[in-house]
Amino acid sequence: MFLNHVSSKISSYCHDALPPEEAARVSAHLEQCQRCRRRHAKTASIVELLGYLERIRAPVLLWDDIEMRRRRPAPLPVPETSTSAWLLRRRGPIAAVAALLVAMAALETLRVTNESPGGAGIFDELDLGAYLHPVQAASPAASYRALARAAPGFDSRERDDPLLASGLRSVPDASPLPGYHLQAQHIGSVGAHRVVQLIYGNGSEAFSVFVAPASVRFRFGSQSAFDTVVQGIRCVKVDCPMQQTYAFHEGNYQWVLVSKSLDQARAAIVMRYFIATHQREVDNDARQTRIFVR
Amino acid sequence: MFRAETGPTFESRQGEGCKGGREEEFRTLFEAYKDRVFSLAFHFTGDTPLALDITQEVFLKVLSGIGEFRGQSQFTTWLYRIAVNVCMDEFRRRRRFVPLAQATNRHLTSLGRPQEEALVRRQVRQAVQAAVVRLTPKLRFTVILRYVDGLSYEEIAAALGCSPSAVAARLNRSHRILARQLATLRRSTD
C-alpha cells in the first residue's frame, strides 16, 4: 500500500518548501503511514531544536583588527595551485626561488641586526634581550628592580596615565595572581604597532607581561627558545634556567610573560588569565576587558 | 527568523561605493554584514577566535575583490560564497575544528524558574551548536544558512553553488543525523 513513502520530502514539508500539490500528497500520506508519521515527528522536533541557533553579534573591535591587517605589508605572492603534480613539475624553479628567498631573509636579518642592535627593529620585530639579560643572574631584590623597569625603547608611563593616550583601551582590574598588583604600564612602538608592557608586583617579586599584535615577532637576545606545553597551554619557553619566560598567543594577540621566580603552575595561571581575557572580549562580553594594542 | 534586511538597491549602492574605493562605504558595508559573516564562521568552526580570523579574512577579500563583483548575482550571494570559501580553506588547513568546549549532549532538566530556564536554553543552544559543528562541511553550511540566516532553498543553492533539490537532500540528511545526535535532548525538551 505504501510503496511511495515520503521520508525524503519530510524536511521540505516541515519547511513549507514543497509545491502545494506535493505538500497535499505528503500530508495525505502522513495520515495513513505510521512510519512516515514517526519520521515527521522526529524531524519536526529537530527543526524546533535548530531554531535555537541564532545570529551572533560580531565583536565591536573587529573593525580595528581589520584596519590593522590592512596596514600590514602584503605577503609575497603564492602560486594559486598547490597539487603535488604541479610541485613535481616545477621543483627546479621552486628550489631556486626558495634558495633566493632564504638568502634574502638572511640578508634582511643581518640588516636588521646591524641597524638596530638590541632594540625594536624594523619589520615588526622586537628583541627583548636587553631587558631579559640583567634578570638572568640577578639576586631576588635586584631582579625585582630589573623586572619592574620599562624595557629598553619603551616609554615610561605611570599607571594613572590616561589609558587611551597610551594606546591601551582597557586593563583588567583584577590581577592575574592573588597578591600581585598592576604597578606600571609602558608603551613601545614596533613598526606600525604598539606593544604594551604591564608590570605586576607583590612587593618582593615582580613579573612583566608584554602584549602585542600577532604580527610582531619577538626575539630573546642570545637566548634560544623552544615550543613546549605548560599545563595544557601551548607556548614558547625561552631556554634559560635563570628565568621563567614564556610566549603564548590567542587569536590575533600574543603575550610574553617574563619572570624570575614564578613556577610553571603560577606561570600557567597568568597565561590562562590573559588568554581568558582575550576570549571574554571576543565572546561579546559587555565589560570589554580586552587589552587592545594599536 | 532573520531575513535579509537590505535590498538590492542598498547592495548595489554599497558595492558601487566600495568599487570606488571609498572608505566610508566599505565601513558601512562591513557594519551591515559583519554579524552575518561572523555568525556563519562561528557556527561553522565552533571557535570564536577562529571565527574572528575568518571574518577578517572575508572582509579583506571583499575589499580586494569588490571590483570583480559584476552585480549579476545579489551581493549577499557573492559575500556568502567568499565566506564559505574562506571557511573551507581554513577547514582544509586545520582538517578539523575543535568542538565547542562546554557543549555536551546531556539530559537537561528544567526547573521552571526564569534563570534556570535561561540556563537550560543556553545549554540546549550549545548542544545544538556542537552537533552542527560535527556535520560534514556541506551539510553544516546548508544548516547554518537555513537556520541562522533564514535563507530559502533557492538562496542557499545560489550561495553554495548547487541546486535547490540538493539543498533539500542535504537538509533531510542533516535532520536524520542530528536526530540521532540530539536524541537525548529531544526527549528532555519534549
Tab-separated table of C-alpha atoms in Angstrom:
chain	number	residue	atom	x	y	z
A	1	MET	CA	0.000	0.000	0.000
A	2	PHE	CA	2.793	2.422	0.922
A	3	LEU	CA	5.188	1.990	-1.902
A	4	ASN	CA	5.752	5.747	-2.090
A	5	HIS	CA	6.949	6.714	1.343
A	6	VAL	CA	7.617	10.411	1.712
A	7	SER	CA	10.635	10.355	4.021
A	8	SER	CA	12.785	12.212	1.501
A	9	LYS	CA	10.240	15.045	1.394
A	10	ILE	CA	9.657	15.454	5.081
A	11	SER	CA	12.243	18.180	5.703
A	12	SER	CA	10.925	20.247	2.817
A	13	TYR	CA	7.407	19.604	4.099
A	14	CYS	CA	8.391	20.889	7.556
A	15	HIS	CA	9.933	23.969	5.950
A	16	ASP	CA	6.827	24.570	3.862
A	17	ALA	CA	9.067	24.423	0.810
A	18	LEU	CA	7.067	21.986	-1.309
A	19	PRO	CA	4.742	22.938	-4.168
A	20	PRO	CA	1.096	22.851	-2.979
A	21	GLU	CA	0.164	19.626	-4.778
A	22	GLU	CA	3.268	17.860	-3.429
A	23	ALA	CA	2.562	19.120	0.093
A	24	ALA	CA	-1.005	17.782	-0.180
A	25	ARG	CA	0.298	14.380	-1.250
A	26	VAL	CA	2.730	14.239	1.689
A	27	SER	CA	0.011	15.339	4.071
A	28	ALA	CA	-2.350	12.638	2.835
A	29	HIS	CA	0.374	10.008	3.111
A	30	LEU	CA	1.218	11.016	6.669
A	31	GLU	CA	-2.364	10.463	7.731
A	32	GLN	CA	-2.142	6.824	6.718
A	33	CYS	CA	1.523	5.845	7.260
A	34	GLN	CA	2.711	5.401	10.821
A	35	ARG	CA	6.359	5.052	9.818
A	36	CYS	CA	6.413	8.361	7.965
A	37	ARG	CA	4.423	9.981	10.765
A	38	ARG	CA	7.125	8.974	13.261
A	39	ARG	CA	9.748	10.325	10.939
A	40	HIS	CA	7.831	13.568	10.584
A	41	ALA	CA	7.573	13.943	14.356
A	42	LYS	CA	11.326	13.393	14.729
A	43	THR	CA	12.126	15.904	12.012
A	44	ALA	CA	9.727	18.468	13.430
A	45	SER	CA	11.421	18.237	16.816
A	46	ILE	CA	14.847	18.679	15.216
A	47	VAL	CA	13.590	21.676	13.248
A	48	GLU	CA	12.403	23.101	16.541
A	49	LEU	CA	15.771	22.454	18.211
A	50	LEU	CA	17.630	24.050	15.312
A	51	GLY	CA	15.537	27.125	15.930
A	52	TYR	CA	17.789	27.656	18.957
A	53	LEU	CA	20.617	28.603	16.615
A	54	GLU	CA	20.840	32.322	16.385
A	55	ARG	CA	22.836	35.036	14.747
A	56	ILE	CA	25.724	36.158	16.897
A	57	ARG	CA	26.896	39.744	17.017
A	58	ALA	CA	30.454	40.306	15.914
A	59	PRO	CA	32.751	41.942	18.484
A	60	VAL	CA	32.741	45.714	18.304
A	61	LEU	CA	36.507	45.950	17.868
A	62	LEU	CA	36.557	43.702	14.812
A	63	TRP	CA	36.864	46.699	12.508
A	64	ASP	CA	40.040	47.820	14.291
A	65	ASP	CA	41.539	44.365	13.753
A	66	ILE	CA	40.711	44.546	10.050
A	67	GLU	CA	42.237	48.007	9.802
A	68	MET	CA	45.362	46.687	11.493
A	69	ARG	CA	45.628	43.848	8.984
A	70	ARG	CA	45.035	46.206	6.062
A	71	ARG	CA	48.031	48.260	7.136
A	72	ARG	CA	50.328	45.229	7.117
A	73	PRO	CA	52.666	44.887	4.155
A	74	ALA	CA	51.344	42.496	1.514
A	75	PRO	CA	52.791	38.978	1.721
A	76	LEU	CA	54.880	37.564	-1.072
A	77	PRO	CA	52.692	36.171	-3.872
A	78	VAL	CA	51.967	32.478	-3.548
A	79	PRO	CA	51.099	30.247	-6.511
A	80	GLU	CA	47.364	29.573	-6.776
A	81	THR	CA	47.565	25.830	-7.291
A	82	SER	CA	49.435	23.542	-4.974
A	83	THR	CA	48.898	19.980	-6.092
A	84	SER	CA	51.748	17.536	-5.808
A	85	ALA	CA	51.876	17.160	-9.599
A	86	TRP	CA	52.267	20.887	-10.011
A	87	LEU	CA	55.020	20.947	-7.425
A	88	LEU	CA	56.732	17.991	-9.029
A	89	ARG	CA	56.785	19.634	-12.453
A	90	ARG	CA	58.203	22.845	-11.066
A	91	ARG	CA	60.508	21.548	-8.380
A	92	GLY	CA	63.560	23.053	-10.089
A	93	PRO	CA	62.319	26.668	-10.254
A	94	ILE	CA	60.760	26.335	-6.803
A	95	ALA	CA	64.045	25.224	-5.296
A	96	ALA	CA	65.785	28.175	-6.948
A	97	VAL	CA	63.189	30.648	-5.659
A	98	ALA	CA	63.354	29.090	-2.192
A	99	ALA	CA	67.128	29.438	-2.134
A	100	LEU	CA	66.808	33.050	-3.247
A	101	LEU	CA	64.241	33.774	-0.522
A	102	VAL	CA	66.412	32.164	2.138
A	103	ALA	CA	69.342	34.297	1.019
A	104	MET	CA	67.169	37.428	1.063
A	105	ALA	CA	65.870	36.580	4.524
A	106	ALA	CA	69.418	36.097	5.779
A	107	LEU	CA	70.428	39.451	4.338
A	108	GLU	CA	67.424	41.148	5.903
A	109	THR	CA	68.217	39.609	9.286
A	110	LEU	CA	71.750	40.916	9.087
A	111	ARG	CA	70.478	44.338	8.077
A	112	VAL	CA	68.009	44.494	10.961
A	113	THR	CA	70.667	43.388	13.417
A	114	ASN	CA	73.109	45.994	12.168
A	115	GLU	CA	70.640	48.844	12.076
A	116	SER	CA	69.056	48.327	15.458
A	117	PRO	CA	71.169	46.251	17.767
A	118	GLY	CA	69.303	45.047	20.800
A	119	GLY	CA	66.270	47.265	20.296
A	120	ALA	CA	62.986	47.385	18.488
A	121	GLY	CA	63.873	46.917	14.848
A	122	ILE	CA	62.032	47.434	11.614
A	123	PHE	CA	59.930	44.629	10.118
A	124	ASP	CA	57.828	44.449	13.277
A	125	GLU	CA	60.404	42.607	15.320
A	126	LEU	CA	61.064	43.242	18.982
A	127	ASP	CA	64.181	41.967	20.706
A	128	LEU	CA	63.725	41.661	24.462
A	129	GLY	CA	67.369	40.635	25.001
A	130	ALA	CA	68.422	43.895	26.625
A	131	TYR	CA	65.533	43.564	29.067
A	132	LEU	CA	65.986	39.863	29.831
A	133	HIS	CA	69.767	39.858	30.225
A	134	PRO	CA	70.029	41.699	33.579
A	135	VAL	CA	67.359	39.422	35.075
A	136	GLN	CA	69.272	36.228	34.498
A	137	ALA	CA	71.908	36.287	37.228
A	138	ALA	CA	70.316	38.916	39.465
A	139	SER	CA	69.539	38.376	43.155
A	140	PRO	CA	65.852	38.363	44.144
A	141	ALA	CA	65.940	42.042	45.133
A	142	ALA	CA	67.892	43.049	42.032
A	143	SER	CA	65.631	41.001	39.781
A	144	TYR	CA	62.603	42.766	41.257
A	145	ARG	CA	64.112	46.110	40.230
A	146	ALA	CA	65.129	44.734	36.825
A	147	LEU	CA	61.683	43.379	36.099
A	148	ALA	CA	59.887	46.447	37.398
A	149	ARG	CA	61.582	48.833	34.977
A	150	ALA	CA	60.495	49.572	31.439
A	151	ALA	CA	62.055	47.538	28.668
A	152	PRO	CA	64.554	49.497	26.566
A	153	GLY	CA	62.752	51.578	23.974
A	154	PHE	CA	59.529	51.666	25.959
A	155	ASP	CA	58.046	54.957	27.165
A	156	SER	CA	57.650	55.062	30.870
A	157	ARG	CA	54.145	55.824	31.906
A	158	GLU	CA	52.629	55.649	35.298
A	159	ARG	CA	49.603	53.603	35.951
A	160	ASP	CA	47.338	56.637	36.258
A	161	ASP	CA	48.132	57.940	32.792
A	162	PRO	CA	45.089	58.159	30.549
A	163	LEU	CA	44.639	54.744	29.023
A	164	LEU	CA	43.586	55.942	25.603
A	165	ALA	CA	46.638	58.174	25.277
A	166	SER	CA	48.827	55.153	25.871
A	167	GLY	CA	47.057	53.113	23.215
A	168	LEU	CA	45.656	50.761	25.808
A	169	ARG	CA	41.883	50.640	25.641
A	170	SER	CA	41.420	48.957	28.952
A	171	VAL	CA	43.269	46.967	31.527
A	172	PRO	CA	41.619	44.271	33.577
A	173	ASP	CA	41.108	45.456	37.129
A	174	ALA	CA	41.749	42.077	38.612
A	175	SER	CA	45.274	40.748	38.920
A	176	PRO	CA	46.400	37.549	37.225
A	177	LEU	CA	47.767	36.267	40.528
A	178	PRO	CA	46.492	36.762	44.086
A	179	GLY	CA	48.626	39.263	45.982
A	180	TYR	CA	50.072	40.877	42.847
A	181	HIS	CA	49.004	44.289	41.626
A	182	LEU	CA	49.470	46.191	38.397
A	183	GLN	CA	52.288	48.595	39.167
A	184	ALA	CA	53.085	50.218	35.850
A	185	GLN	CA	52.419	50.104	32.159
A	186	HIS	CA	54.877	51.071	29.471
A	187	ILE	CA	54.367	51.589	25.775
A	188	GLY	CA	56.741	50.693	22.975
A	189	SER	CA	56.431	51.065	19.209
A	190	VAL	CA	57.346	48.199	16.927
A	191	GLY	CA	56.899	49.143	13.306
A	192	ALA	CA	53.353	50.431	12.981
A	193	HIS	CA	52.290	48.594	16.109
A	194	ARG	CA	52.326	49.399	19.735
A	195	VAL	CA	53.449	46.910	22.313
A	196	VAL	CA	52.389	47.303	25.903
A	197	GLN	CA	54.364	46.162	28.901
A	198	LEU	CA	52.408	45.524	32.072
A	199	ILE	CA	54.289	45.087	35.331
A	200	TYR	CA	52.761	43.272	38.249
A	201	GLY	CA	54.375	43.005	41.688
A	202	ASN	CA	53.678	41.940	45.248
A	203	GLY	CA	56.433	43.904	46.982
A	204	SER	CA	59.094	41.230	46.768
A	205	GLU	CA	58.543	39.583	43.396
A	206	ALA	CA	57.572	41.047	40.045
A	207	PHE	CA	56.779	39.851	36.583
A	208	SER	CA	56.225	41.577	33.246
A	209	VAL	CA	53.761	40.786	30.508
A	210	PHE	CA	54.294	42.183	27.016
A	211	VAL	CA	51.139	42.430	24.912
A	212	ALA	CA	51.466	42.679	21.144
A	213	PRO	CA	49.574	42.025	17.922
A	214	ALA	CA	50.367	38.652	16.386
A	215	SER	CA	52.282	40.310	13.549
A	216	VAL	CA	55.073	41.399	15.909
A	217	ARG	CA	57.920	38.914	16.147
A	218	PHE	CA	59.661	38.553	19.490
A	219	ARG	CA	63.342	37.738	19.903
A	220	PHE	CA	65.078	36.999	23.158
A	221	GLY	CA	68.619	38.268	22.702
A	222	SER	CA	71.147	35.460	22.687
A	223	GLN	CA	68.718	33.007	24.269
A	224	SER	CA	67.119	30.347	22.141
A	225	ALA	CA	63.508	29.320	22.602
A	226	PHE	CA	61.605	26.097	22.148
A	227	ASP	CA	57.991	25.011	21.808
A	228	THR	CA	56.507	23.432	24.884
A	229	VAL	CA	53.237	22.788	26.678
A	230	VAL	CA	52.780	24.161	30.181
A	231	GLN	CA	49.772	22.677	31.936
A	232	GLY	CA	47.921	22.295	28.664
A	233	ILE	CA	48.917	25.689	27.237
A	234	ARG	CA	50.954	25.596	24.052
A	235	CYS	CA	53.684	28.202	24.328
A	236	VAL	CA	57.298	29.009	23.613
A	237	LYS	CA	59.739	28.922	26.518
A	238	VAL	CA	62.931	30.892	26.488
A	239	ASP	CA	65.744	28.442	27.093
A	240	CYS	CA	67.238	29.996	30.210
A	241	PRO	CA	67.291	28.307	33.636
A	242	MET	CA	67.612	31.661	35.408
A	243	GLN	CA	64.210	32.958	34.410
A	244	GLN	CA	60.718	31.817	33.513
A	245	THR	CA	59.834	33.467	30.221
A	246	TYR	CA	57.023	32.228	28.047
A	247	ALA	CA	55.493	33.494	24.808
A	248	PHE	CA	51.928	32.485	24.085
A	249	HIS	CA	49.139	33.625	21.807
A	250	GLU	CA	45.402	33.603	21.212
A	251	GLY	CA	43.741	34.831	18.034
A	252	ASN	CA	45.423	37.978	16.778
A	253	TYR	CA	47.233	38.707	20.030
A	254	GLN	CA	50.241	37.388	21.786
A	255	TRP	CA	51.880	37.849	25.116
A	256	VAL	CA	55.323	37.309	26.589
A	257	LEU	CA	55.489	36.616	30.301
A	258	VAL	CA	58.882	37.424	31.851
A	259	SER	CA	59.507	36.332	35.401
A	260	LYS	CA	62.270	35.217	37.656
A	261	SER	CA	60.541	33.228	40.324
A	262	LEU	CA	57.169	32.134	39.029
A	263	ASP	CA	56.995	28.374	38.866
A	264	GLN	CA	55.229	26.659	35.980
A	265	ALA	CA	51.930	26.383	37.830
A	266	ARG	CA	51.764	30.116	38.531
A	267	ALA	CA	53.038	30.959	35.054
A	268	ALA	CA	50.181	28.860	33.654
A	269	ILE	CA	47.693	30.786	35.796
A	270	VAL	CA	48.974	34.073	34.371
A	271	MET	CA	48.853	32.738	30.826
A	272	ARG	CA	45.321	31.425	31.258
A	273	TYR	CA	44.289	34.780	32.680
A	274	PHE	CA	45.393	36.693	29.589
A	275	ILE	CA	44.006	34.106	27.171
A	276	ALA	CA	40.691	34.188	29.027
A	277	THR	CA	40.693	37.983	28.995
A	278	HIS	CA	41.037	37.937	25.240
A	279	GLN	CA	38.369	35.276	24.854
A	280	ARG	CA	35.970	37.132	27.113
A	281	GLU	CA	36.185	40.120	24.828
A	282	VAL	CA	35.645	38.222	21.634
A	283	ASP	CA	32.753	36.409	23.244
A	284	ASN	CA	30.960	39.748	23.272
A	285	ASP	CA	31.344	40.284	26.971
A	286	ALA	CA	29.839	43.676	27.672
A	287	ARG	CA	32.604	44.529	30.083
A	288	GLN	CA	35.092	44.838	27.230
A	289	THR	CA	38.113	43.898	29.301
A	290	ARG	CA	40.378	43.082	26.419
A	291	ILE	CA	43.797	44.575	26.201
A	292	PHE	CA	43.957	46.309	22.872
A	293	VAL	CA	47.079	47.447	21.179
A	294	ARG	CA	47.257	49.695	18.132
B	1	MET	CA	13.613	34.009	11.638
B	2	PHE	CA	16.014	36.568	10.304
B	3	ARG	CA	15.602	37.693	6.716
B	4	ALA	CA	17.872	39.906	4.671
B	5	GLU	CA	17.210	43.458	5.813
B	6	THR	CA	19.000	45.068	2.914
B	7	GLY	CA	17.550	45.086	-0.569
B	8	PRO	CA	19.288	45.123	-3.945
B	9	THR	CA	19.319	48.934	-4.024
B	10	PHE	CA	21.335	49.084	-0.852
B	11	GLU	CA	23.568	46.289	-2.044
B	12	SER	CA	24.305	47.828	-5.419
B	13	ARG	CA	24.890	51.255	-3.865
B	14	GLN	CA	27.312	49.742	-1.351
B	15	GLY	CA	29.025	47.683	-3.997
B	16	GLU	CA	29.499	50.692	-6.275
B	17	GLY	CA	30.785	52.795	-3.398
B	18	CYS	CA	33.349	50.181	-2.459
B	19	LYS	CA	34.405	49.806	-6.083
B	20	GLY	CA	35.215	53.496	-5.980
B	21	GLY	CA	37.444	52.780	-3.012
B	22	ARG	CA	35.505	54.915	-0.587
B	23	GLU	CA	36.464	54.045	2.946
B	24	GLU	CA	33.155	55.078	4.448
B	25	GLU	CA	31.192	52.918	2.031
B	26	PHE	CA	33.255	49.900	2.934
B	27	ARG	CA	32.791	50.639	6.599
B	28	THR	CA	29.019	50.858	6.104
B	29	LEU	CA	29.023	47.603	4.192
B	30	PHE	CA	31.104	45.995	6.919
B	31	GLU	CA	28.684	47.141	9.600
B	32	ALA	CA	25.728	45.807	7.597
B	33	TYR	CA	27.165	42.329	7.074
B	34	LYS	CA	29.685	41.659	9.830
B	35	ASP	CA	27.255	39.800	12.086
B	36	ARG	CA	26.138	37.607	9.212
B	37	VAL	CA	29.692	36.624	8.305
B	38	PHE	CA	30.812	36.204	11.903
B	39	SER	CA	27.799	34.010	12.697
B	40	LEU	CA	28.458	31.792	9.698
B	41	ALA	CA	32.114	31.430	10.664
B	42	PHE	CA	31.322	30.803	14.318
B	43	HIS	CA	28.678	28.174	13.684
B	44	PHE	CA	30.931	26.527	11.121
B	45	THR	CA	34.030	26.390	13.326
B	46	GLY	CA	32.608	26.401	16.856
B	47	ASP	CA	35.618	28.515	17.766
B	48	THR	CA	35.361	32.247	18.457
B	49	PRO	CA	38.969	33.356	17.762
B	50	LEU	CA	38.999	31.325	14.564
B	51	ALA	CA	35.664	32.827	13.534
B	52	LEU	CA	37.168	36.273	14.092
B	53	ASP	CA	40.128	35.451	11.876
B	54	ILE	CA	37.819	34.130	9.177
B	55	THR	CA	35.584	37.192	9.356
B	56	GLN	CA	38.578	39.484	8.953
B	57	GLU	CA	39.809	37.446	6.012
B	58	VAL	CA	36.390	37.552	4.343
B	59	PHE	CA	36.166	41.335	4.515
B	60	LEU	CA	39.730	41.776	3.323
B	61	LYS	CA	38.837	39.594	0.341
B	62	VAL	CA	35.648	41.581	-0.217
B	63	LEU	CA	37.651	44.787	-0.208
B	64	SER	CA	40.297	43.499	-2.578
B	65	GLY	CA	37.813	41.731	-4.867
B	66	ILE	CA	34.918	44.169	-4.961
B	67	GLY	CA	35.998	45.260	-8.438
B	68	GLU	CA	35.247	41.754	-9.672
B	69	PHE	CA	31.681	41.832	-8.363
B	70	ARG	CA	29.613	42.182	-11.534
B	71	GLY	CA	26.236	42.649	-9.913
B	72	GLN	CA	24.873	39.623	-11.779
B	73	SER	CA	24.041	37.966	-8.503
B	74	GLN	CA	22.935	39.515	-5.240
B	75	PHE	CA	25.747	40.990	-3.195
B	76	THR	CA	24.844	38.707	-0.298
B	77	THR	CA	25.213	35.660	-2.541
B	78	TRP	CA	28.687	36.827	-3.560
B	79	LEU	CA	29.549	37.557	0.067
B	80	TYR	CA	28.342	34.140	1.219
B	81	ARG	CA	30.418	32.449	-1.480
B	82	ILE	CA	33.534	34.235	-0.275
B	83	ALA	CA	32.720	33.381	3.331
B	84	VAL	CA	32.106	29.725	2.507
B	85	ASN	CA	35.377	29.535	0.565
B	86	VAL	CA	37.380	31.123	3.384
B	87	CYS	CA	35.774	28.746	5.890
B	88	MET	CA	36.636	25.788	3.668
B	89	ASP	CA	40.225	26.990	3.220
B	90	GLU	CA	40.572	27.149	6.972
B	91	PHE	CA	38.904	23.760	7.352
B	92	ARG	CA	41.351	22.169	4.910
B	93	ARG	CA	44.249	23.840	6.657
B	94	ARG	CA	43.225	22.540	10.052
B	95	ARG	CA	41.387	19.413	8.890
B	96	ARG	CA	39.078	19.634	11.839
B	97	PHE	CA	37.895	22.240	14.239
B	98	VAL	CA	37.884	21.944	17.991
B	99	PRO	CA	34.311	21.370	19.047
B	100	LEU	CA	32.624	23.836	21.330
B	101	ALA	CA	34.216	23.343	24.707
B	102	GLN	CA	31.329	23.299	27.081
B	103	ALA	CA	28.715	21.895	24.761
B	104	THR	CA	27.518	18.496	25.799
B	105	ASN	CA	24.587	16.451	24.745
B	106	ARG	CA	23.377	15.713	28.223
B	107	HIS	CA	19.999	15.225	29.747
B	108	LEU	CA	18.530	18.565	30.711
B	109	THR	CA	16.067	19.264	33.430
B	110	SER	CA	14.003	22.403	33.510
B	111	LEU	CA	13.071	23.511	36.997
B	112	GLY	CA	10.756	26.220	35.766
B	113	ARG	CA	12.361	29.303	37.281
B	114	PRO	CA	13.334	32.083	34.828
B	115	GLN	CA	17.120	31.922	35.367
B	116	GLU	CA	17.090	28.174	35.207
B	117	GLU	CA	15.033	28.269	32.047
B	118	ALA	CA	17.549	30.670	30.542
B	119	LEU	CA	20.341	28.310	31.585
B	120	VAL	CA	18.566	25.350	30.018
B	121	ARG	CA	18.004	27.333	26.835
B	122	ARG	CA	21.685	28.183	26.706
B	123	GLN	CA	22.644	24.554	27.275
B	124	VAL	CA	20.282	23.411	24.553
B	125	ARG	CA	21.692	26.008	22.182
B	126	GLN	CA	25.257	24.928	22.944
B	127	ALA	CA	24.397	21.274	22.458
B	128	VAL	CA	22.736	22.043	19.118
B	129	GLN	CA	25.721	24.163	18.036
B	130	ALA	CA	28.117	21.373	18.956
B	131	ALA	CA	26.066	18.844	16.988
B	132	VAL	CA	26.013	21.129	13.950
B	133	VAL	CA	29.804	21.551	14.099
B	134	ARG	CA	30.128	17.762	13.809
B	135	LEU	CA	28.252	17.656	10.492
B	136	THR	CA	30.242	17.460	7.277
B	137	PRO	CA	31.052	20.906	5.824
B	138	LYS	CA	28.440	20.699	3.055
B	139	LEU	CA	25.681	19.767	5.478
B	140	ARG	CA	26.901	22.290	8.028
B	141	PHE	CA	26.774	25.247	5.627
B	142	THR	CA	23.303	24.232	4.499
B	143	VAL	CA	22.001	24.044	8.057
B	144	ILE	CA	23.612	27.340	9.082
B	145	LEU	CA	22.322	29.253	6.073
B	146	ARG	CA	18.840	27.867	6.642
B	147	TYR	CA	18.536	28.185	10.396
B	148	VAL	CA	20.834	31.075	11.309
B	149	ASP	CA	20.333	33.246	8.242
B	150	GLY	CA	16.851	32.054	7.298
B	151	LEU	CA	17.656	31.714	3.604
B	152	SER	CA	15.269	29.989	1.203
B	153	TYR	CA	16.320	26.810	-0.579
B	154	GLU	CA	16.982	28.859	-3.731
B	155	GLU	CA	19.134	31.376	-1.865
B	156	ILE	CA	21.124	28.615	-0.198
B	157	ALA	CA	21.586	26.915	-3.546
B	158	ALA	CA	22.918	30.147	-5.059
B	159	ALA	CA	25.309	30.698	-2.169
B	160	LEU	CA	26.639	27.136	-2.213
B	161	GLY	CA	26.626	26.659	-5.977
B	162	CYS	CA	24.256	23.687	-6.022
B	163	SER	CA	20.627	23.029	-6.958
B	164	PRO	CA	17.641	23.596	-4.658
B	165	SER	CA	16.924	19.857	-4.740
B	166	ALA	CA	20.467	19.234	-3.461
B	167	VAL	CA	19.761	21.692	-0.639
B	168	ALA	CA	16.593	19.745	0.216
B	169	ALA	CA	18.514	16.468	0.230
B	170	ARG	CA	21.263	17.912	2.420
B	171	LEU	CA	18.764	19.282	4.914
B	172	ASN	CA	16.963	15.952	5.009
B	173	ARG	CA	20.229	14.147	5.678
B	174	SER	CA	21.261	16.712	8.296
B	175	HIS	CA	17.983	16.271	10.130
B	176	ARG	CA	18.447	12.499	10.222
B	177	ILE	CA	21.973	12.800	11.625
B	178	LEU	CA	21.024	15.461	14.134
B	179	ALA	CA	18.019	13.427	15.255
B	180	ARG	CA	20.425	10.660	16.268
B	181	GLN	CA	22.949	13.009	17.861
B	182	LEU	CA	20.380	15.001	19.783
B	183	ALA	CA	18.114	12.123	20.762
B	184	THR	CA	18.605	12.732	24.492
B	185	LEU	CA	17.985	16.402	24.076
B	186	ARG	CA	14.806	15.813	22.097
B	187	ARG	CA	13.433	13.635	24.847
B	188	SER	CA	14.320	16.095	27.618
B	189	THR	CA	12.823	19.106	25.864
B	190	ASP	CA	9.615	17.316	24.920
